[in-house]
Amino acid sequence: MFADVVERAGYGQLIPPLLEDLGVFTRIGDATDVVTKEMYDFVDKGERHVALRPEVTASVCRSFAQHRPTVPWKVFYSGPNFRYEKPQRGRYRQFDQVGVEVLGVDDPYLDVEVIALAWEFYRRLGLERVRLVVNSLGEPDDRARYVEALRRHFEAAGDALSEQSRATLERNPLRVLDSKREPDTVFIESAPQISSFLSADAAAHFDAVQGGLAALGIPFEVEPKLVRGLDYYRRTIFEFQGGTLDSAQNALGGGGRYDGLVEALGGPATPGVGFALGVDRTLLACDDEGVFASQPVELDAFVVDVTGGRQAAEITASLRAAGLAADRGYDNRSMKAQMKLANRSGARVAVIVGEDELAAGTVVVKPLRTTSDQVSIAGTALVDHLRSVSATSSTSSTGTDNT
Ligand code: HAM
């Protein structure tokens, strides 16, 4: 479904490697936990220092810097990432993401397009409690001035700040805003806001993004204290928050602009914007909201063959080739044992082949979900017969759903 949403918007699939040179990921920022504490890195047999990817954006930018495709380069991806974490609900050491990245475009309406794609994906899944929060971190100079102001603000709090936040302050004052610890809240409330530090250009960019989202009818909240866990962001950042997970894990997905990253990886100065959505957390949100619409495949037939198994092999193959869903018993087990499996499989009918049927070229079709009588038919008529059984029962089950 994700591919369908983004391919219709002109995004092509990229399959970046799971393993990259460590240097690719250290460009994410050496003040982030993802780089300093959570990376699975090791020296390989060729003495190369490599890492399992903790995220995909840096790999996409490395690939762009290396291959220099024409811009705009619009790609999407899906797959596993690895972060050394203390596993808990919604936080895993291996987790999946789907995401998009666009390189080579500075336009604020691209930020809107990217956000709208994620929004459309959640909407199609049926999730209704997802909140979109947005913020701007400004240009690097704006951000640097803001970080300095934050540092002064939190340093003035001294020992009243939690011990963990005092340690965070040393490395990355922005991340103190993320603290959910009780002693920190009052200082976070009174902290300076990035909006007062934005340059005219960054403010205009952010205004255009908000206007674009409003024009598309996408509800959002500006969250001036929103910061992200990765250091490469500039200007627009955003997060999709679920209503049901613990607050530390409530980010279902997020993204933003990272205009300096390609350059940091050895490529030309190139603007970039994208997002990644956590598949695991999105599935948990689907469970919590009870929206998972996909039904398990229902079997049309379960083939019971007590003549050795070859008939079952041929019949199931022909049913599957005809587009029907079919399973079978194996190991030439007794009629009783195979019928037990047939009943448990949930199939509409059992197709039974005994020695008499084998000799006559027929099969017995026994309904498993109704009390209708079993019938004996020519093997060659089986596909048509099952199609008519399927059509009748799906009509009647639609009728039941509607009542
Ligand atoms: P991120 O916020 O680090 O951003 O991760 C995106 C999403 O991946 C999170 O919102 C969350 O749903 C999921 N996620 C992250 N860590 C875990 C974990 N340990 N267990 C389960 N799920 C997790 C990025 O990765 C950026 N590369 C996003 C981006 C793309 N920015 C621009 N382009």
PDB file of C-alpha atoms and ligand atoms in Angstrom, residues 34 54-57 77 83 85 90-93 95 97 100-101 228 230 232-233 239 251-256 258 273-278 280-281, ligand 1:
ATOM      1  CA  VAL A  34      21.889   7.057  17.438  1.00  0.00           C
ATOM      2  CA  PRO A  54      20.470   2.711  12.069  1.00  0.00           C
ATOM      3  CA  GLU A  55      18.407   4.641   9.478  1.00  0.00           C
ATOM      4  CA  VAL A  56      18.256   5.070   5.710  1.00  0.00           C
ATOM      5  CA  THR A  57      18.563   8.812   4.947  1.00  0.00           C
ATOM      6  CA  TYR A  77      12.496   2.513   0.486  1.00  0.00           C
ATOM      7  CA  ARG A  83      19.758   0.433  16.905  1.00  0.00           C
ATOM      8  CA  GLU A  85      18.258  -0.060  22.483  1.00  0.00           C
ATOM      9  CA  GLY A  90       7.459  -0.034  20.264  1.00  0.00           C
ATOM     10  CA  ARG A  91      11.247   0.144  20.680  1.00  0.00           C
ATOM     11  CA  TYR A  92      13.299  -2.663  19.197  1.00  0.00           C
ATOM     12  CA  ARG A  93      16.873  -3.396  18.191  1.00  0.00           C
ATOM     13  CA  PHE A  95      12.766  -2.446  13.348  1.00  0.00           C
ATOM     14  CA  GLN A  97      10.831   1.614   8.235  1.00  0.00           C
ATOM     15  CA  VAL A 100      10.830   8.631   1.004  1.00  0.00           C
ATOM     16  CA  GLU A 101      13.648  11.063   0.257  1.00  0.00           C
ATOM     17  CA  ARG A 228      14.311  15.345  16.377  1.00  0.00           C
ATOM     18  CA  LEU A 230      19.048  13.149  14.443  1.00  0.00           C
ATOM     19  CA  TYR A 232      21.177  16.713  10.231  1.00  0.00           C
ATOM     20  CA  TYR A 233      17.904  18.631  10.137  1.00  0.00           C
ATOM     21  CA  GLU A 239       6.529  14.066  13.402  1.00  0.00           C
ATOM     22  CA  ALA A 251       6.413   8.858  17.296  1.00  0.00           C
ATOM     23  CA  LEU A 252       5.041   6.658  14.536  1.00  0.00           C
ATOM     24  CA  GLY A 253       7.210   8.443  12.017  1.00  0.00           C
ATOM     25  CA  GLY A 254       9.026  11.660  11.316  1.00  0.00           C
ATOM     26  CA  GLY A 255      11.248  13.575   8.992  1.00  0.00           C
ATOM     27  CA  GLY A 256      12.285  16.931   7.701  1.00  0.00           C
ATOM     28  CA  TYR A 258      18.506  17.961   5.740  1.00  0.00           C
ATOM     29  CA  VAL A 273      13.749  16.359   2.464  1.00  0.00           C
ATOM     30  CA  GLY A 274      12.047  13.121   3.476  1.00  0.00           C
ATOM     31  CA  PHE A 275      10.513  10.998   6.177  1.00  0.00           C
ATOM     32  CA  ALA A 276      10.644   7.506   7.613  1.00  0.00           C
ATOM     33  CA  LEU A 277       7.665   5.787   9.214  1.00  0.00           C
ATOM     34  CA  GLY A 278       8.220   3.039  11.766  1.00  0.00           C
ATOM     35  CA  ASP A 280       6.390  -1.770  13.915  1.00  0.00           C
ATOM     36  CA  ARG A 281       4.879   1.227  15.723  1.00  0.00           C
TER      37      ARG A 281
HETATM   38  P1  HAM B   1      13.651   8.534  13.302  1.00  0.00           P
HETATM   39  O1  HAM B   1      12.758   9.486  13.989  1.00  0.00           O
HETATM   40  O2  HAM B   1      14.916   8.177  13.980  1.00  0.00           O
HETATM   41  O3  HAM B   1      13.950   9.188  11.879  1.00  0.00           O
HETATM   42  O4  HAM B   1      12.878   7.212  12.962  1.00  0.00           O
HETATM   43  C1  HAM B   1      11.668   7.235  12.238  1.00  0.00           C
HETATM   44  C2  HAM B   1      10.685   6.258  12.878  1.00  0.00           C
HETATM   45  O5  HAM B   1      11.267   4.960  12.972  1.00  0.00           O
HETATM   46  C3  HAM B   1      10.308   6.607  14.313  1.00  0.00           C
HETATM   47  O6  HAM B   1       9.283   7.575  14.346  1.00  0.00           O
HETATM   48  C4  HAM B   1       9.814   5.268  14.833  1.00  0.00           C
HETATM   49  O7  HAM B   1       8.480   5.010  14.421  1.00  0.00           O
HETATM   50  C5  HAM B   1      10.734   4.293  14.099  1.00  0.00           C
HETATM   51  N1  HAM B   1      11.798   3.858  15.022  1.00  0.00           N
HETATM   52  C6  HAM B   1      12.960   4.479  15.298  1.00  0.00           C
HETATM   53  N2  HAM B   1      13.678   3.757  16.201  1.00  0.00           N
HETATM   54  C7  HAM B   1      12.940   2.664  16.499  1.00  0.00           C
HETATM   55  C8  HAM B   1      13.122   1.515  17.353  1.00  0.00           C
HETATM   56  N3  HAM B   1      14.240   1.316  18.051  1.00  0.00           N
HETATM   57  N4  HAM B   1      12.129   0.573  17.410  1.00  0.00           N
HETATM   58  C9  HAM B   1      10.996   0.728  16.680  1.00  0.00           C
HETATM   59  N5  HAM B   1      10.777   1.765  15.835  1.00  0.00           N
HETATM   60  C10 HAM B   1      11.727   2.722  15.749  1.00  0.00           C
HETATM   61  C11 HAM B   1      14.739   8.626  10.951  1.00  0.00           C
HETATM   62  O8  HAM B   1      15.123   7.487  10.966  1.00  0.00           O
HETATM   63  C12 HAM B   1      15.024   9.556   9.783  1.00  0.00           C
HETATM   64  N6  HAM B   1      15.918   8.843   8.847  1.00  0.00           N
HETATM   65  C13 HAM B   1      13.743   9.988   9.127  1.00  0.00           C
HETATM   66  C14 HAM B   1      13.962  10.873   7.942  1.00  0.00           C
HETATM   67  C15 HAM B   1      13.925  10.505   6.645  1.00  0.00           C
HETATM   68  N7  HAM B   1      14.270  12.157   7.985  1.00  0.00           N
HETATM   69  C16 HAM B   1      14.399  12.605   6.749  1.00  0.00           C
HETATM   70  N8  HAM B   1      14.216  11.590   5.924  1.00  0.00           N
END
